[in-house]
Coordinates of C-alpha atoms in Angstrom, one line a residue:
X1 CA 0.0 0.0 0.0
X2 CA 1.1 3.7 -0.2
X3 CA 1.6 4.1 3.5
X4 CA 4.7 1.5 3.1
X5 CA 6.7 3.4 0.6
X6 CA 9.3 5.7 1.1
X7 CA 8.5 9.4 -0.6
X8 CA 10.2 9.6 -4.2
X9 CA 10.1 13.1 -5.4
X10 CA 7.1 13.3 -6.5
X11 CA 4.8 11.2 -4.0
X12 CA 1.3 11.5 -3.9
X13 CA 0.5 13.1 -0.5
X14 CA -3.4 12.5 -1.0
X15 CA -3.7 9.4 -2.1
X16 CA -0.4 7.7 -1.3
X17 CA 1.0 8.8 1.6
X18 CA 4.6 7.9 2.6
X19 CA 5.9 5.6 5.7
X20 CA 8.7 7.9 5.4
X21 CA 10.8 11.4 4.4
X22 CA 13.9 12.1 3.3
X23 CA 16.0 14.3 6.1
X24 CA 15.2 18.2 5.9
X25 CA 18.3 19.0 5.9
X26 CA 19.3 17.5 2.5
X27 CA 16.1 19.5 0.6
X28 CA 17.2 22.7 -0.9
X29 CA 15.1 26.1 -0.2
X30 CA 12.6 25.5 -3.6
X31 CA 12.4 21.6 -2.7
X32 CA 10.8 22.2 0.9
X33 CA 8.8 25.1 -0.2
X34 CA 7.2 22.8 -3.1
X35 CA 6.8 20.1 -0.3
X36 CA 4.9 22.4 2.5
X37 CA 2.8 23.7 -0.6
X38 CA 1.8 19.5 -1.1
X39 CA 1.8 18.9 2.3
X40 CA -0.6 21.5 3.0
X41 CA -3.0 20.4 0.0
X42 CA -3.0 17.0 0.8
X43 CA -3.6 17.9 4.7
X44 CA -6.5 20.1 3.6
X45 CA -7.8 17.6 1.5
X46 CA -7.9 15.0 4.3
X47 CA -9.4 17.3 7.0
X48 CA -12.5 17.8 4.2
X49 CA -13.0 13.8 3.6
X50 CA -12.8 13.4 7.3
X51 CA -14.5 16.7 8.9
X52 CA -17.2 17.2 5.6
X53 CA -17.7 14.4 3.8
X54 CA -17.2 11.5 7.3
X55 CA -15.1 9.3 5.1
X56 CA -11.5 9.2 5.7
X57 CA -9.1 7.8 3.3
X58 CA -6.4 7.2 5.0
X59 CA -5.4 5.9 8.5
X60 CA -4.6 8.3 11.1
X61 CA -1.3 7.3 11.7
X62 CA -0.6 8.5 7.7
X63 CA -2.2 11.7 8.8
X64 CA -0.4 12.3 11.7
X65 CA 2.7 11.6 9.2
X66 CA 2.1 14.1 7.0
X67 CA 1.2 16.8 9.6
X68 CA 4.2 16.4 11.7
X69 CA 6.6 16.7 8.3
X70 CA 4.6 19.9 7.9
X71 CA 5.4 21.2 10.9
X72 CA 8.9 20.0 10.6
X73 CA 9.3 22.3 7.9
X74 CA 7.9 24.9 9.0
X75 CA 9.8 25.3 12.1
X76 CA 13.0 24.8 10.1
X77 CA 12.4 27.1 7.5
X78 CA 10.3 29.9 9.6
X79 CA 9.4 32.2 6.2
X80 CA 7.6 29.4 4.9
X81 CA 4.7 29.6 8.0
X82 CA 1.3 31.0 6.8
X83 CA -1.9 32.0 9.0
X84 CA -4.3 29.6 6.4
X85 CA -1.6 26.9 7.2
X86 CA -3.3 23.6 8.3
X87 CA -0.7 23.8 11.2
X88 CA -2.6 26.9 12.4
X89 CA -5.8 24.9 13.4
X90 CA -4.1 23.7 16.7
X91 CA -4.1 27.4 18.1
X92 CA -2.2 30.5 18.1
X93 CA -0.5 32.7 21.0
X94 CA -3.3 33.8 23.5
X95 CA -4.1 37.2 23.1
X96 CA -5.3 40.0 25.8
X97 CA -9.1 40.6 23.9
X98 CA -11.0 40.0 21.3
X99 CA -10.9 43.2 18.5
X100 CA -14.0 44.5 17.4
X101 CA -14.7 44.2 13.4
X102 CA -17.2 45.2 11.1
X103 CA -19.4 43.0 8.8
X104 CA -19.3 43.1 5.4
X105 CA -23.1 43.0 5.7
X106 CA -25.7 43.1 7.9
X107 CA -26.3 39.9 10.0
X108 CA -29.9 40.4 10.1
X109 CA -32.0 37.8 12.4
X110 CA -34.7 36.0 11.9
X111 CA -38.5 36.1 12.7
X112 CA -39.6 33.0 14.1
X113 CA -43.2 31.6 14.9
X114 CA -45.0 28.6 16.5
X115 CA -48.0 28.2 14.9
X116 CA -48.8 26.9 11.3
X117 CA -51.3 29.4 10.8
X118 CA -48.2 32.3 10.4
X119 CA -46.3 29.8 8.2
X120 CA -49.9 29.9 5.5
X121 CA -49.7 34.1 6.3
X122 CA -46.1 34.1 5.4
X123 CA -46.8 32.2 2.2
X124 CA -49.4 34.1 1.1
X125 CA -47.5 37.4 1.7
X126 CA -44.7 36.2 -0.5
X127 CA -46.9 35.4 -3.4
X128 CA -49.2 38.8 -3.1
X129 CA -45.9 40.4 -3.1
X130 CA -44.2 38.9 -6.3
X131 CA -47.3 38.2 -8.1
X132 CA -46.2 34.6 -8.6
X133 CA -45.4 31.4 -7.4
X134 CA -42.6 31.3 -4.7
X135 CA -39.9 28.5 -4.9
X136 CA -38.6 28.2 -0.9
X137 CA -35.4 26.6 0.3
X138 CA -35.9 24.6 3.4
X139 CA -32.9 24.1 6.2
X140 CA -33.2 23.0 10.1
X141 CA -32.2 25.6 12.4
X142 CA -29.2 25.2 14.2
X143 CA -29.1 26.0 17.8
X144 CA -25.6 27.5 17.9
X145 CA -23.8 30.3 17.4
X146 CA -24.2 32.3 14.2
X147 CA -20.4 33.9 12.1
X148 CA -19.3 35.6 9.6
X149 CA -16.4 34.1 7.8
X150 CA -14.5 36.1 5.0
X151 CA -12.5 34.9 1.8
X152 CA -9.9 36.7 -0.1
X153 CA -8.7 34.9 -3.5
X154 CA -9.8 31.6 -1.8
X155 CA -8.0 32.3 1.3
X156 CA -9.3 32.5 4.7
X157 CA -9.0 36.2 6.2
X158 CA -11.3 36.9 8.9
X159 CA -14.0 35.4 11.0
X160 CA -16.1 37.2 13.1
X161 CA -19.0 36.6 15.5
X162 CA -22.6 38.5 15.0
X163 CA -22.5 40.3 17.7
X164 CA -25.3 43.6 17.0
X165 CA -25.4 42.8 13.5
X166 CA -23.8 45.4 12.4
X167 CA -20.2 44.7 14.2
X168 CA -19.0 40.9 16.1
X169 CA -16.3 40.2 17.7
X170 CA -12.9 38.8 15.7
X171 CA -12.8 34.9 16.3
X172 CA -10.0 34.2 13.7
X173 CA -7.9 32.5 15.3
X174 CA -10.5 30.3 17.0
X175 CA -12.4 29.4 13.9
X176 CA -8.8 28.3 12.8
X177 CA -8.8 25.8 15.0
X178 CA -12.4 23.8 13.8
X179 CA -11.7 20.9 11.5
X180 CA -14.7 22.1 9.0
X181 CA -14.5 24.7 8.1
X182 CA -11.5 25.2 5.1
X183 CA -8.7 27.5 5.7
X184 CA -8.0 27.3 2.0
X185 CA -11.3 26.5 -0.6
X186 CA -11.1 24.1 -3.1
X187 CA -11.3 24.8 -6.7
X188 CA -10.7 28.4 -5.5
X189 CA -10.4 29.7 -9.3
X190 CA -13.9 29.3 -9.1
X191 CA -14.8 31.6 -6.3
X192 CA -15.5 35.1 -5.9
X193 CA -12.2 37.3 -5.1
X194 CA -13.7 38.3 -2.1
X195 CA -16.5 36.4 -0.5
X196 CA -18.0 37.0 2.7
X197 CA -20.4 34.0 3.9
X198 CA -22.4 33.2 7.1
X199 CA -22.2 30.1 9.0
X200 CA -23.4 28.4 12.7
X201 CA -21.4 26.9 14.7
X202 CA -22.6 24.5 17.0
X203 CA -21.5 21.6 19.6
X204 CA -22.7 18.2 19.2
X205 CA -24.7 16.7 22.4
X206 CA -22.3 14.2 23.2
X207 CA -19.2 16.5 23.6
X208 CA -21.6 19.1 25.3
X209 CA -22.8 16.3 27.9
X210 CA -18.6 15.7 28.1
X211 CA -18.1 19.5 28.9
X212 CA -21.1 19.6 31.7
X213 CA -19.2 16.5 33.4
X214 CA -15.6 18.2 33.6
X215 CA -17.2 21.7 34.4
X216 CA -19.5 20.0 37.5
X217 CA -16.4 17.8 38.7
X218 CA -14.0 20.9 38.8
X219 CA -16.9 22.9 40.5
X220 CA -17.9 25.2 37.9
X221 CA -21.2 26.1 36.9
X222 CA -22.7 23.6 33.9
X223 CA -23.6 25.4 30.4
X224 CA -27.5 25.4 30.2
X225 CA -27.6 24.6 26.3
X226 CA -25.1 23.6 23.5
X227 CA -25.5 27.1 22.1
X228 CA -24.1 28.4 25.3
X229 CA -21.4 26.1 25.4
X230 CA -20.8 27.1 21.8
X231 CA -20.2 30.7 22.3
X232 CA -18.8 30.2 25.7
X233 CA -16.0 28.2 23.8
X234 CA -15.8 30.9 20.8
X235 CA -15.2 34.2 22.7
X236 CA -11.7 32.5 24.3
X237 CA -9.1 34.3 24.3
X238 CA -6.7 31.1 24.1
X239 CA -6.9 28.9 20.9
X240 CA -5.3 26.2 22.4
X241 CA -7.9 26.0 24.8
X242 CA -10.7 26.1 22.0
X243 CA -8.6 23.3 19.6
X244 CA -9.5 21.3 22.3
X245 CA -13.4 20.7 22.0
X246 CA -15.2 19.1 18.7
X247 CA -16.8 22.3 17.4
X248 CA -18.5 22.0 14.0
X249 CA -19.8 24.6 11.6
X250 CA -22.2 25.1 8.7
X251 CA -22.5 27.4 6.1
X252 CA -25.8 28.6 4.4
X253 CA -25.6 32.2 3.2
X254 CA -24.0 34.4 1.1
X255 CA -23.4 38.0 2.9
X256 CA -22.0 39.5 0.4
X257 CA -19.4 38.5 -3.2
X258 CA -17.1 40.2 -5.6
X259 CA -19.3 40.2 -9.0
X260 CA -22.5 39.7 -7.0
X261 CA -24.7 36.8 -5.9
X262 CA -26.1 34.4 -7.9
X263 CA -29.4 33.9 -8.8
X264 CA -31.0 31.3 -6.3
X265 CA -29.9 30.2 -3.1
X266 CA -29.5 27.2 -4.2
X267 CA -26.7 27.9 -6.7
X268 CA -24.9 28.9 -3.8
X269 CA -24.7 26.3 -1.6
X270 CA -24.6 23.9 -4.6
X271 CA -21.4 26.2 -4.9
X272 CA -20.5 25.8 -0.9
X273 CA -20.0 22.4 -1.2
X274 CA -18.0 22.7 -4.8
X275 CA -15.8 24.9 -2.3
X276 CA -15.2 22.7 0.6
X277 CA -17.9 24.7 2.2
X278 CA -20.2 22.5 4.8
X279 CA -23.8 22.7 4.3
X280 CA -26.3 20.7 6.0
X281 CA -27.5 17.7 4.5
X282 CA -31.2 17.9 5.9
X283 CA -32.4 20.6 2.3
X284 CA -35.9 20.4 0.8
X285 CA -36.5 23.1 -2.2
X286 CA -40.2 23.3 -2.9
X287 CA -42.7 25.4 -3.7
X288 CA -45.8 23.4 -1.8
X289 CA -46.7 24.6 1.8
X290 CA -47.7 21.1 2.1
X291 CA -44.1 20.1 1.6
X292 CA -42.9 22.5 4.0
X293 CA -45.6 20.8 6.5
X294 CA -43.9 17.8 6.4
X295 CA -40.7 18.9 6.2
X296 CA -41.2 20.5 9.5
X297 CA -43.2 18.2 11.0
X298 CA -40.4 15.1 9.9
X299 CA -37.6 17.2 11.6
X300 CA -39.0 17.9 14.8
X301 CA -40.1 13.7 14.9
X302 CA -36.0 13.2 14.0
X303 CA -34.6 15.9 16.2
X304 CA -33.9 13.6 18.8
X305 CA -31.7 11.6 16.6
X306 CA -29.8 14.0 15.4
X307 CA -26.2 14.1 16.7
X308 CA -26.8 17.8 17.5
X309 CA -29.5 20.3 18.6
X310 CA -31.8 21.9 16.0
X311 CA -34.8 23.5 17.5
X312 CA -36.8 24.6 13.9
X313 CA -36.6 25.3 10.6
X314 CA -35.9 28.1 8.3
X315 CA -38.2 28.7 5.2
X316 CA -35.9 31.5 2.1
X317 CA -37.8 32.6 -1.0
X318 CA -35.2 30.8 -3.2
X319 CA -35.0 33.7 -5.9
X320 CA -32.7 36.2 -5.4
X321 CA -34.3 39.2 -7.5
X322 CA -37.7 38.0 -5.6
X323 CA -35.7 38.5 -2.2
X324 CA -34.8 42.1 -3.1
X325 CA -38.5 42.7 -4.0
X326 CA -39.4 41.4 -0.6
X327 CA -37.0 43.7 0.9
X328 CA -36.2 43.5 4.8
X329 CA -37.6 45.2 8.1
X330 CA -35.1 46.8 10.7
X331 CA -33.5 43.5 11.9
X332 CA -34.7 40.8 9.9
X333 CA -35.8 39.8 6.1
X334 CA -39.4 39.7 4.8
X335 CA -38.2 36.8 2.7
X336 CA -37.3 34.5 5.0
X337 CA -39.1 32.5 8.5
X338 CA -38.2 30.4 11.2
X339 CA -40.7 28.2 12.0
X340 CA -39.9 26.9 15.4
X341 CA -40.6 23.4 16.6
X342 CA -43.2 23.0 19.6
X343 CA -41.4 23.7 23.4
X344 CA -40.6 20.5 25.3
X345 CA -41.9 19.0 27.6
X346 CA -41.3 17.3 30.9
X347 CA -40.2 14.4 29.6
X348 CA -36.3 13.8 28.7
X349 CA -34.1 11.1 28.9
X350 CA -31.3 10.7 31.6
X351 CA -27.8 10.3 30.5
X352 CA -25.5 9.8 33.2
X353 CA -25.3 10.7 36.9
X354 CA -22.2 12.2 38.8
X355 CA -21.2 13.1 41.8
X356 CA -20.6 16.9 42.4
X357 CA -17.9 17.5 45.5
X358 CA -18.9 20.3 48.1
X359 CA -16.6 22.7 49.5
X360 CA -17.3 21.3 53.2
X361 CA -17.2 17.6 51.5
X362 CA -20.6 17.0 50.7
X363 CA -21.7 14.8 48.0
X364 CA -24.8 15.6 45.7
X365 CA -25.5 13.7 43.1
X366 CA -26.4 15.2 40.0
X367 CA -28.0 13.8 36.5
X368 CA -27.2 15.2 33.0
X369 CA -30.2 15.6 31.2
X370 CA -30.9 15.6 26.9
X371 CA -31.4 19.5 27.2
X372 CA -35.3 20.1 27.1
X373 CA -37.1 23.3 27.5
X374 CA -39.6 23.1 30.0
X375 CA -41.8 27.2 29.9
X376 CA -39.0 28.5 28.1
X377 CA -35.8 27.5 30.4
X378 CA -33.7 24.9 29.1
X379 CA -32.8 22.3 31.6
X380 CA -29.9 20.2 31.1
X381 CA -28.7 19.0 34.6
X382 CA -31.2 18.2 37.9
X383 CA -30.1 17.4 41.7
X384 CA -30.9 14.1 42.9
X385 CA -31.7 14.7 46.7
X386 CA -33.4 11.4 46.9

């Protein structure tokens, strides 16, 4: 196999990685610069089968391999670093705050709604509006923490969270370290010059029931929600610390491109994924409310099986002309909805019970919960007194 061969000079670093390298100290200056630039490629292109696409090519001892030699070189030939290195994602110096930037475009939010009733208004305002019949694009709604992530000439520049819309706080270095989300896009020939794009990032449930256990053993207060969690991880100052946890992200708008949108949403994340770009896969494009019934209604049965927390789903007039015509209110879009799924109940299911430490000695135990919302608080941990 490729793993057992030792690298000629022109090994295939995707598809055939080598058991072993040549010294670095017999490569010349141009040799180890053409070697990072392969490295690096075949590195990114690993992280997408794995992170993206959940199917790995190769082991991850041949991974590990090819990341240490990239990290070899780097350190021995210092000018040869780069901030959209792959090396980057394991976290940068800490620093003292987080900068405040501004967006390339508004982050607006979105309305959301209960009751099926406003999901009929909503459709019939779109079509009184454009005078024909609207095509929608249907996505869940994750429960995380919303971004903007900038491009320039398929590099990654600047990441950012929403913060009032308008300006967010700079997260670059901690959006470095997610495995997801590319530091370099593929086929970038193909994308805008500059592209600014909006994304969630979220926490799946069994690293957040992970993070609960470690925060009540040390004594700290539990996170009530994954979206919490999410953001409480984020707005680190320490990247290291934030390399740590299994943070995920999905992209699913365009904020604003070099040369201007395209003409449906769902050109662009067709694009997304041409670009390395993570969309969800859970996306219904229809033009039937009756199809968006059961599209919600299919969700909220699944939700529980899902490996992280959605709590709705968001319904976008497809068209991009027809969005303009639409137009937006003060903070959130005409042309879009969020049609929330119904509030928990009582019931949830118990996960694992631990024993919190006192200051004086006592014991409590306590149970991690699935998080439910029960009147609008989520619950995710309970004392067991009895």
């Amino acid at each position: 196999s490729g793993e057992q061969h030792i690298m000629p000079p022109k090994h295939d670093f995707k598809h055939e990685p080598p058991s072993q390298f040549d010294d670095i100290d017999q490569l010349g200056k141009a040799e180890a610069r053409e070697q990072v630039e392969r490295l690096r490629e075949a590195i990114d292109y690993h992280d997408h089968r794995y992170y993206v696409e959940n199917s790995p090519e190769i082991s991850d001892a041949a991974y590990d391999r090819l990341f240490r030699r990239l990290e070899e070189l780097e350190e021995a030939y210092p000018d040869l670093r780069s901030p959209t290195s792959p090396t980057r994602r394991v976290g940068a110096e800490p620093l003292d705050e987080l900068a405040r930037v501004e967006h390339a475009a508004t982050m607006l939010s979105l309305k959301a709604v209960l009751d099926e009733q406003e999901i009929e208004d909503f459709d019939q305002f779109v079509k009184q509006q454009t005078g024909d019949e609207p095509r929608y694009v249907l996505e869940p709604k994750f429960d995380g923490v919303s971004i903007e992530v900038i491009y320039e000439s398929g590099r990654f520049h600047r990441g950012a969270t929403r913060g009032d819309g308008g300006t967010g706080e700079d997260i670059s270095e901690n959006l470095k370290t997610i495995g997801s989300l590319p530091l370099r896009l593929r086929e970038p020939d193909s994308a805008p010059e500059f592209l600014a794009v909006r994304g969630e990032v979220y926490i799946g449930k069994d690293a957040f029931q992970q993070m609960n256990q470690q925060r009540i053993e040390q004594n700290e207060e539990p996170y009530a929600n994954p979206r919490n969690a999410a953001a409480g991880i984020l707005r680190r100052l320490e990247s290291r610390e934030v390399a740590r946890w299994p943070l995920d992200v999905v992209f699913y708008d365009v904020l604003k491109a070099s040369g201007g949108a395209r003409e449906t949403h769902q050109e662009e994340l067709e694009l997304f994924q041409k670009w390395g770009l993570k969309i969800t896969e859970h996306l219904k494009r229809t033009s039937s409310l009756r199809s968006i019934k059961r599209f919600h209604g299919k969700l909220e049965e699944d939700r529980d099986k899902l490996p992280s927390e959605i709590d709705g789903i968001v319904i976008k007039v497809d068209d991009r002309e027809r969005r303009e015509q639409l137009g937006t209110r003060d903070r959130s879009p005409r042309w879009a909805l969020a049609w929330k799924f119904a509030p928990r109940k009582e019931v949830t299911t118990l996960q694992r019970i631990i024993v919190q430490v006192g200051r004086t000695g006592i014991l409590t135990p306590v149970a991690l919960l699935q998080p439910v919302d029960v009147g609008g608080v989520t619950v995710s941990r309970a004392t067991l007194h009895n």
